[in-house]
PDB file of C-alpha atoms in Angstrom:
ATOM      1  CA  UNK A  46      61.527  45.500  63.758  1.00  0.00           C
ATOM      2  CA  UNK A  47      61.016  41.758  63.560  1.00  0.00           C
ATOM      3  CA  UNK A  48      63.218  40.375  60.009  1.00  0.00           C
ATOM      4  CA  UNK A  49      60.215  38.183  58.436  1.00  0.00           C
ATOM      5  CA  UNK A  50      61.166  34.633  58.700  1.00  0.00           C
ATOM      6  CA  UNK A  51      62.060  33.051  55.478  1.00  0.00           C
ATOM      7  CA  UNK A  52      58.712  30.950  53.446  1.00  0.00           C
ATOM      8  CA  UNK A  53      60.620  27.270  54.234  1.00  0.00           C
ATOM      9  CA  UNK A  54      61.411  28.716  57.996  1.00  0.00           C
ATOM     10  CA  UNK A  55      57.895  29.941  58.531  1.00  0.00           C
ATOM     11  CA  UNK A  56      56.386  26.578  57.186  1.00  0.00           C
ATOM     12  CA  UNK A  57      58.133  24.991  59.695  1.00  0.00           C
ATOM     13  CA  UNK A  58      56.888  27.010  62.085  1.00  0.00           C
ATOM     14  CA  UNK A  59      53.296  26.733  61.468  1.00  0.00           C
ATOM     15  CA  UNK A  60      53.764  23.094  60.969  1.00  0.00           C
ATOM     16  CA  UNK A  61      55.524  23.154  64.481  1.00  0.00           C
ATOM     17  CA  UNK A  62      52.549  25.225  66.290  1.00  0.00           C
ATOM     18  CA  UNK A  63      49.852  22.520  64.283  1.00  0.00           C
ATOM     19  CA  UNK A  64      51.214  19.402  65.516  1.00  0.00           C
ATOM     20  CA  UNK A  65      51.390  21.171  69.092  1.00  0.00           C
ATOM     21  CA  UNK A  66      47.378  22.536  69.200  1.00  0.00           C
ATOM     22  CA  UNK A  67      46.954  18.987  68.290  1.00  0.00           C
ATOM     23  CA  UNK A  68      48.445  16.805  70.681  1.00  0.00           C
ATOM     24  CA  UNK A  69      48.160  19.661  73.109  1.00  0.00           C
ATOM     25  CA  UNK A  70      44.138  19.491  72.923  1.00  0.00           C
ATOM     26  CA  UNK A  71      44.155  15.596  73.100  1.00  0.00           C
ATOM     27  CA  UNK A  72      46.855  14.910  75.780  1.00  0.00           C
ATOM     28  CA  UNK A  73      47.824  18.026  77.377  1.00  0.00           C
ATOM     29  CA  UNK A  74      50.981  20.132  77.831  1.00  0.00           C
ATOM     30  CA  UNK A  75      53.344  17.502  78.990  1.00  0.00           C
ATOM     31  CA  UNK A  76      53.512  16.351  75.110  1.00  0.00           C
ATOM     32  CA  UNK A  77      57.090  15.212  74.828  1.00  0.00           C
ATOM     33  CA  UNK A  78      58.758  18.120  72.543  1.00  0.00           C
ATOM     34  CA  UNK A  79      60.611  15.230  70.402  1.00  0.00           C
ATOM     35  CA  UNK A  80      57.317  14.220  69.578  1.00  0.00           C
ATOM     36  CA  UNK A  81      56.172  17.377  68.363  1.00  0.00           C
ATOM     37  CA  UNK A  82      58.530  17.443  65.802  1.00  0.00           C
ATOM     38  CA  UNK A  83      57.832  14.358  64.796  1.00  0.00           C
ATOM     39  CA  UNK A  84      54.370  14.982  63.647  1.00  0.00           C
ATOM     40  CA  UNK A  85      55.724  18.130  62.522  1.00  0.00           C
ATOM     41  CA  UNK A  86      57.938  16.349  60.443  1.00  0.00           C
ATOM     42  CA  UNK A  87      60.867  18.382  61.648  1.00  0.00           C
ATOM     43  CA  UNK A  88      64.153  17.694  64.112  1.00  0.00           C
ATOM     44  CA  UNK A  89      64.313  18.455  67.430  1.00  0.00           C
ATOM     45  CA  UNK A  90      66.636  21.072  66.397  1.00  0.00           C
ATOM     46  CA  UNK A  91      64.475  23.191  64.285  1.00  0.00           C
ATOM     47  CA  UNK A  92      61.618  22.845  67.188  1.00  0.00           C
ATOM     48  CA  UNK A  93      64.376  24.741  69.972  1.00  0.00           C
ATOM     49  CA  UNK A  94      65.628  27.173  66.898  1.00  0.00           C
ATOM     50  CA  UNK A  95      61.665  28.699  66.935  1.00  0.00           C
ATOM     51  CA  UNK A  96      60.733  28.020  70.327  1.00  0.00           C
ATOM     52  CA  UNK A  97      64.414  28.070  73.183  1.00  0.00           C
ATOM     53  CA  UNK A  98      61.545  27.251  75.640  1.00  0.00           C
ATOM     54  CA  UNK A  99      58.763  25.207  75.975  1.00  0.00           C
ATOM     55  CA  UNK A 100      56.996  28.161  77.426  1.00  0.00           C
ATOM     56  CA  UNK A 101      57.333  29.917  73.792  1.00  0.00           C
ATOM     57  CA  UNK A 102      55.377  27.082  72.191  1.00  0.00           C
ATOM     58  CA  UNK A 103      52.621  26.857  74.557  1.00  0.00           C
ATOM     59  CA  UNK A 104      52.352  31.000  74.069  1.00  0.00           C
ATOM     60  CA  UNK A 105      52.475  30.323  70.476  1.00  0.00           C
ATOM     61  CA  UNK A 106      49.735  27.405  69.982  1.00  0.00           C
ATOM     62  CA  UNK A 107      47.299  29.551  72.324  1.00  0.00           C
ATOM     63  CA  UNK A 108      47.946  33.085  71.053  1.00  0.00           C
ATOM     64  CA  UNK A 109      44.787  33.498  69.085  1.00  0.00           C
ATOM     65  CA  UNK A 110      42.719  32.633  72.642  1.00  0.00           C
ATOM     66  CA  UNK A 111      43.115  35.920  73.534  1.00  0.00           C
ATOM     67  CA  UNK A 112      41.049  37.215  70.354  1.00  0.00           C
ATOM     68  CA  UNK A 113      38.677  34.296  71.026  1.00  0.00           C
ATOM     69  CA  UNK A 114      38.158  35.388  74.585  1.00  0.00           C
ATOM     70  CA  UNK A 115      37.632  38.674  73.275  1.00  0.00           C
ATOM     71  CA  UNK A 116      34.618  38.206  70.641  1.00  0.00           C
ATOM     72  CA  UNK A 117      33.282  35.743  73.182  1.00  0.00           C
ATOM     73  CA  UNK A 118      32.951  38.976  75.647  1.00  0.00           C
ATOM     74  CA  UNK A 119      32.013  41.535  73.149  1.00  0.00           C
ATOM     75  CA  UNK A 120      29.036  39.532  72.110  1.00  0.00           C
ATOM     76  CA  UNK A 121      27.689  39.079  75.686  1.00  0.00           C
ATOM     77  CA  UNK A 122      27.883  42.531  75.949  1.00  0.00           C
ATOM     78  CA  UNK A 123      25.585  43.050  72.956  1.00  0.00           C
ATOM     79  CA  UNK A 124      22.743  40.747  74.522  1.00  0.00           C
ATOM     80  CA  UNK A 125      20.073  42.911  76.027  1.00  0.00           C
ATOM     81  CA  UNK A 126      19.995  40.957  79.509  1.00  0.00           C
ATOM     82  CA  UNK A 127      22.988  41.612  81.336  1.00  0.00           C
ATOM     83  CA  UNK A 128      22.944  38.345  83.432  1.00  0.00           C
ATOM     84  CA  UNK A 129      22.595  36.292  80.113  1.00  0.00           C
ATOM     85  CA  UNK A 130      25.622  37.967  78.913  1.00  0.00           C
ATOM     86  CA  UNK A 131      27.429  36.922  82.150  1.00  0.00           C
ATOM     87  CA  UNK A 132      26.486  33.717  82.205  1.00  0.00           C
ATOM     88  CA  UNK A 133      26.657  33.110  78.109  1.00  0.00           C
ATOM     89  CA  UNK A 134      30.514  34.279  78.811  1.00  0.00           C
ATOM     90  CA  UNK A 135      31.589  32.182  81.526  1.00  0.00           C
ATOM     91  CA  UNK A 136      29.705  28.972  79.445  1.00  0.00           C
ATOM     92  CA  UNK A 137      31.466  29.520  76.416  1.00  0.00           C
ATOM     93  CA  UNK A 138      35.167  29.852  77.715  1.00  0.00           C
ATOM     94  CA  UNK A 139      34.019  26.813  79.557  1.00  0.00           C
ATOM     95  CA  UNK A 140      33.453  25.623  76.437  1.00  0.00           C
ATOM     96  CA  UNK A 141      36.839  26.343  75.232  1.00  0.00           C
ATOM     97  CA  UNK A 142      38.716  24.399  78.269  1.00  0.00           C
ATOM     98  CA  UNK A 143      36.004  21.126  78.014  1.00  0.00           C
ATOM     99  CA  UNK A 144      37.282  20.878  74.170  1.00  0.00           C
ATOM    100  CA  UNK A 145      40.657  21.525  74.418  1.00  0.00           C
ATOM    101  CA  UNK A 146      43.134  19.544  77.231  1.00  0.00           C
ATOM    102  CA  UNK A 147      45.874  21.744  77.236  1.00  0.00           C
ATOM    103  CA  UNK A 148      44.105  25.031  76.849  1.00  0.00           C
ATOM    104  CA  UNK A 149      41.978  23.868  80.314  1.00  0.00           C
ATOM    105  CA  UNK A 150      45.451  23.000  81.574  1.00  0.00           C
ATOM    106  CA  UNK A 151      46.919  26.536  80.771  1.00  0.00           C
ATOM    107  CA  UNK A 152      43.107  28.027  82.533  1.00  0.00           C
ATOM    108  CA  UNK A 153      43.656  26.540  85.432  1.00  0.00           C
ATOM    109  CA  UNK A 154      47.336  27.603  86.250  1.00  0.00           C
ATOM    110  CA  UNK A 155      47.603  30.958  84.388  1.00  0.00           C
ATOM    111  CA  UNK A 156      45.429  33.795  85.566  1.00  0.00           C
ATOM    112  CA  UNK A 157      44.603  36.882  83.205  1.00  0.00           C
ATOM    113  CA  UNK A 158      47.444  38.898  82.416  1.00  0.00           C
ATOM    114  CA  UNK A 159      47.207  42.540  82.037  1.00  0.00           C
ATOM    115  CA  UNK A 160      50.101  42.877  79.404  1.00  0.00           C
ATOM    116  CA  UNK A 161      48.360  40.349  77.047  1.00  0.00           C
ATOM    117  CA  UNK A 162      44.810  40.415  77.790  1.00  0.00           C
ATOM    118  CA  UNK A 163      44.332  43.851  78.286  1.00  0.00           C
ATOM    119  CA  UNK A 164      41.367  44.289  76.084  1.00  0.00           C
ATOM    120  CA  UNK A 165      39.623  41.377  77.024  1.00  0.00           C
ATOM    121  CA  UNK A 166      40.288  41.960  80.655  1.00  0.00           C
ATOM    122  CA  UNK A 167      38.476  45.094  80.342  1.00  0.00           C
ATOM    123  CA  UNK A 168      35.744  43.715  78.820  1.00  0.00           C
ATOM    124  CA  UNK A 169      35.097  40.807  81.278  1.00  0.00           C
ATOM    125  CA  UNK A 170      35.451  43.793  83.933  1.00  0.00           C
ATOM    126  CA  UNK A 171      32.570  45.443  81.481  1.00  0.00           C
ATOM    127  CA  UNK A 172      30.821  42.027  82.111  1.00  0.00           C
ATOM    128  CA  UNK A 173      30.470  41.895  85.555  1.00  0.00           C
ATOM    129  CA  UNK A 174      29.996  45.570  86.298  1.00  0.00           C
ATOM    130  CA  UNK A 175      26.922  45.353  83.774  1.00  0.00           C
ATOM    131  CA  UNK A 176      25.703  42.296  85.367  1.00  0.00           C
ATOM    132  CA  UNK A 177      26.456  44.124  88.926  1.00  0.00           C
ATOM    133  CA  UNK A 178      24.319  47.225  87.561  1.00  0.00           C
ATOM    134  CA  UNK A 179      21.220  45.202  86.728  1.00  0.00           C
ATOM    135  CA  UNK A 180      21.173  44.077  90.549  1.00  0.00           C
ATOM    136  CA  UNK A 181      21.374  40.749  89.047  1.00  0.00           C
ATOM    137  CA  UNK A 182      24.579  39.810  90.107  1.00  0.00           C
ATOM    138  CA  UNK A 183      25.696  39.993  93.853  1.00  0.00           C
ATOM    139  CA  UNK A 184      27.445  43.089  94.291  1.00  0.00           C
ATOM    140  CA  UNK A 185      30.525  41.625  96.249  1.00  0.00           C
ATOM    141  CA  UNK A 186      31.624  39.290  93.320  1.00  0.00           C
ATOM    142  CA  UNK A 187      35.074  40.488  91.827  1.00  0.00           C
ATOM    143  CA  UNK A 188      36.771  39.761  88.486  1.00  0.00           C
ATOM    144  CA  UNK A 189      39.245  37.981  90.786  1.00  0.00           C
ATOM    145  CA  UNK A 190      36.297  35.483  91.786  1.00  0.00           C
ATOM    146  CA  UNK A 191      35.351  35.180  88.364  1.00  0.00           C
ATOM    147  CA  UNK A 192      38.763  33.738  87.620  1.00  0.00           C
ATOM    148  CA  UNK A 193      38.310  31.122  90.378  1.00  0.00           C
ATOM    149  CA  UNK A 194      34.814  30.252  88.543  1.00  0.00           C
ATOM    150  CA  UNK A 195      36.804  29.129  85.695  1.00  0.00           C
ATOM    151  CA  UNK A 196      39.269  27.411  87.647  1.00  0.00           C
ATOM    152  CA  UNK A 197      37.150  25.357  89.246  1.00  0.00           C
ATOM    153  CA  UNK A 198      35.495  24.151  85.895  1.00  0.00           C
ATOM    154  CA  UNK A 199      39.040  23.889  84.767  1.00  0.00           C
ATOM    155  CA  UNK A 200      39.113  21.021  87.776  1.00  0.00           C
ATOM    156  CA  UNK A 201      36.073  19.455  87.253  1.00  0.00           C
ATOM    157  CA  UNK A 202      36.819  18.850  83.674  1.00  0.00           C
ATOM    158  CA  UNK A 203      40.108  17.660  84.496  1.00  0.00           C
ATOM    159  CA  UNK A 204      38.425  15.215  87.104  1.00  0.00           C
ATOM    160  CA  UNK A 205      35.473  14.220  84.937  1.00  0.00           C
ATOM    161  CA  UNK A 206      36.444  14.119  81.413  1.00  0.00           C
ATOM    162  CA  UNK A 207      36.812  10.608  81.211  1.00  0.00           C
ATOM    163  CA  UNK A 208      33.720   9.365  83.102  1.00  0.00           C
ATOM    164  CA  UNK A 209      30.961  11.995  82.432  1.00  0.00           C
ATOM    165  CA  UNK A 210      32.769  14.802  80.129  1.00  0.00           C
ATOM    166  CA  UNK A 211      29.700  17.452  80.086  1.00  0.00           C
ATOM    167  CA  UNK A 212      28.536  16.967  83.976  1.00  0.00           C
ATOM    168  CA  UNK A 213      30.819  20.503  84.432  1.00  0.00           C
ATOM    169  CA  UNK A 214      27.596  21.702  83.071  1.00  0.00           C
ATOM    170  CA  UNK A 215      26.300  21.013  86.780  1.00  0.00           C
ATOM    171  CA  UNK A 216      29.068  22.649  88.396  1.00  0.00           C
ATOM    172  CA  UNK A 217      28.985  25.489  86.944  1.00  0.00           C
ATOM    173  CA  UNK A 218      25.121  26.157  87.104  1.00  0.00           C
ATOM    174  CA  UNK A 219      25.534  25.570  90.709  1.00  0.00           C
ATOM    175  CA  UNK A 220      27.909  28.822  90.542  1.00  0.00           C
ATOM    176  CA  UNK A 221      25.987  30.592  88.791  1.00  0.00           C
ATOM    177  CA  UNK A 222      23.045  30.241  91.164  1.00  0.00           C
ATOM    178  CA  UNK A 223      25.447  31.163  94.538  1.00  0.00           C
ATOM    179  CA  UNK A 224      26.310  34.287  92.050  1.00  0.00           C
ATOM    180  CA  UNK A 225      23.137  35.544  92.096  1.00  0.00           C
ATOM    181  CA  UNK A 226      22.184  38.774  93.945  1.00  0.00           C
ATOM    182  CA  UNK A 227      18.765  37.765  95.342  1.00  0.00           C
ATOM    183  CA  UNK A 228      20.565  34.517  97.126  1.00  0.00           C
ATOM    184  CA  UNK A 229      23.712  36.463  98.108  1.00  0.00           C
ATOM    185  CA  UNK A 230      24.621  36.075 101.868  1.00  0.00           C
ATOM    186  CA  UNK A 231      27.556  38.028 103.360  1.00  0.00           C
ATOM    187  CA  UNK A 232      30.782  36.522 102.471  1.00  0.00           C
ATOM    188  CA  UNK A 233      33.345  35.843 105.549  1.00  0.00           C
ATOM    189  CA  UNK A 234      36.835  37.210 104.172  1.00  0.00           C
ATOM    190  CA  UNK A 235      37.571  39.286 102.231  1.00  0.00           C
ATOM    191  CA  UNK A 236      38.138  39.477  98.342  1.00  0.00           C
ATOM    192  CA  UNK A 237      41.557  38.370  96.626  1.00  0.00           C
ATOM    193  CA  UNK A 238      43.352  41.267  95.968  1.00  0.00           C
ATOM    194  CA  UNK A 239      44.799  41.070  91.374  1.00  0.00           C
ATOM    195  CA  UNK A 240      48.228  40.631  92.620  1.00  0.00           C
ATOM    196  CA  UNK A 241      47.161  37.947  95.407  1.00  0.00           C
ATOM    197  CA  UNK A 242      45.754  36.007  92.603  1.00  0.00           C
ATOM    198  CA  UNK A 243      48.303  36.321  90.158  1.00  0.00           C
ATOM    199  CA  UNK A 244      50.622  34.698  92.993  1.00  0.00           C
ATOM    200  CA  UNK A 245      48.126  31.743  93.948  1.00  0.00           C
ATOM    201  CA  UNK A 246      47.672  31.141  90.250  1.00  0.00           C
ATOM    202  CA  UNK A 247      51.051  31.294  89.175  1.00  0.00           C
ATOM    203  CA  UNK A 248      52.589  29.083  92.083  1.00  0.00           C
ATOM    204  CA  UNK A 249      50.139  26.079  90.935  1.00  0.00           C
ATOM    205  CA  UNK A 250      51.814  26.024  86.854  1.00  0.00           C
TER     206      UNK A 250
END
């Protein structure tokens, strides 16, 4: 069992993981860690004594994504129209990575993770499958293509933020329409394969 950390040590914390979301969200994940602390108002010091790795911040600032991602898929399976849900899910985790820098950084290099997502992994398999069902999306699109749907807004936002930040909108409805079952042609390989992607995904952070 975890010893509860004590109230000055836990301020810290939070104070640490609030100065990250923000600088994270404006300028990415290459933030300097020294800085962080500095708009923490804390030493370097007390930064490594929470977080040994940089990779234990980042996990920390975008821990509650996961719940996000969650409610975001539970409510598009309450709409009635099972393409609507689909495509109301995909737009608002789109959403997420336009808003926030680093989170679109951590989209576009991390792929879901079966240990940590596992609820809403199942859900956004619920997604699809229900979409699939409806004959309204194309019944050779794969949870592992949906992931590359997100990547690629991940890149366009990337690309585009500072010229035209909302023309992802574009992008993506272009996907949406080559996801649809009545315009589906056959598809000339084969689909990735979850530990294929997990690979691809993880060589590019």
């Amino acid at each position: 069992m975890t010893k509860p950390l004590r109230k000055d040590a836990q301020r810290n914390r939070d104070l640490l993981i609030e100065a990250a979301r923000g600088l994270y969200a404006a300028r990415g994940l290459d933030v300097a860690l020294e800085e962080i602390a500095k708009t923490a108002g804390v030493s370097i010091g007390t930064l490594y004594n929470h977080f040994p790795q940089r990779a234990d911040l980042v996990n920390a600032v975008f821990a509650d994504r996961t719940e996000t991602v969650a409610k975001l898929a539970e409510h598009a399976l309450s709409l009635d129209d099972a393409w609507t849900g689909l495509t109301s899910f995909v737009e608002r985790v789109c959403e997420l990575q336009a808003a926030d820098r680093g989170y679109n950084e951590l989209a576009s290099t991390r792929p879901p993770q079966a240990e940590d997502l596992e609820r809403g992994y199942e859900l956004m398999t619920r997604i699809v499958e229900r979409a699939q069902a409806s004959g309204a999306l194309r019944e050779d699109f794969t949870l592992e293509d949906m992931a590359f749907v997100t990547w690629g807004i991940a890149r366009t936002v990337e690309a585009t933020a500072t010229v035209r930040p909302e023309v992802w909108r574009r992008h993506l409805a272009l996907l949406f329409d080559g996801m649809r079952a009545p315009a589906a042609n056959p598809l000339p390989v084969p689909p990735l394969l979850p530990g294929e992607l997990a690979r691809i995904m993880g060589g590019c952070g």
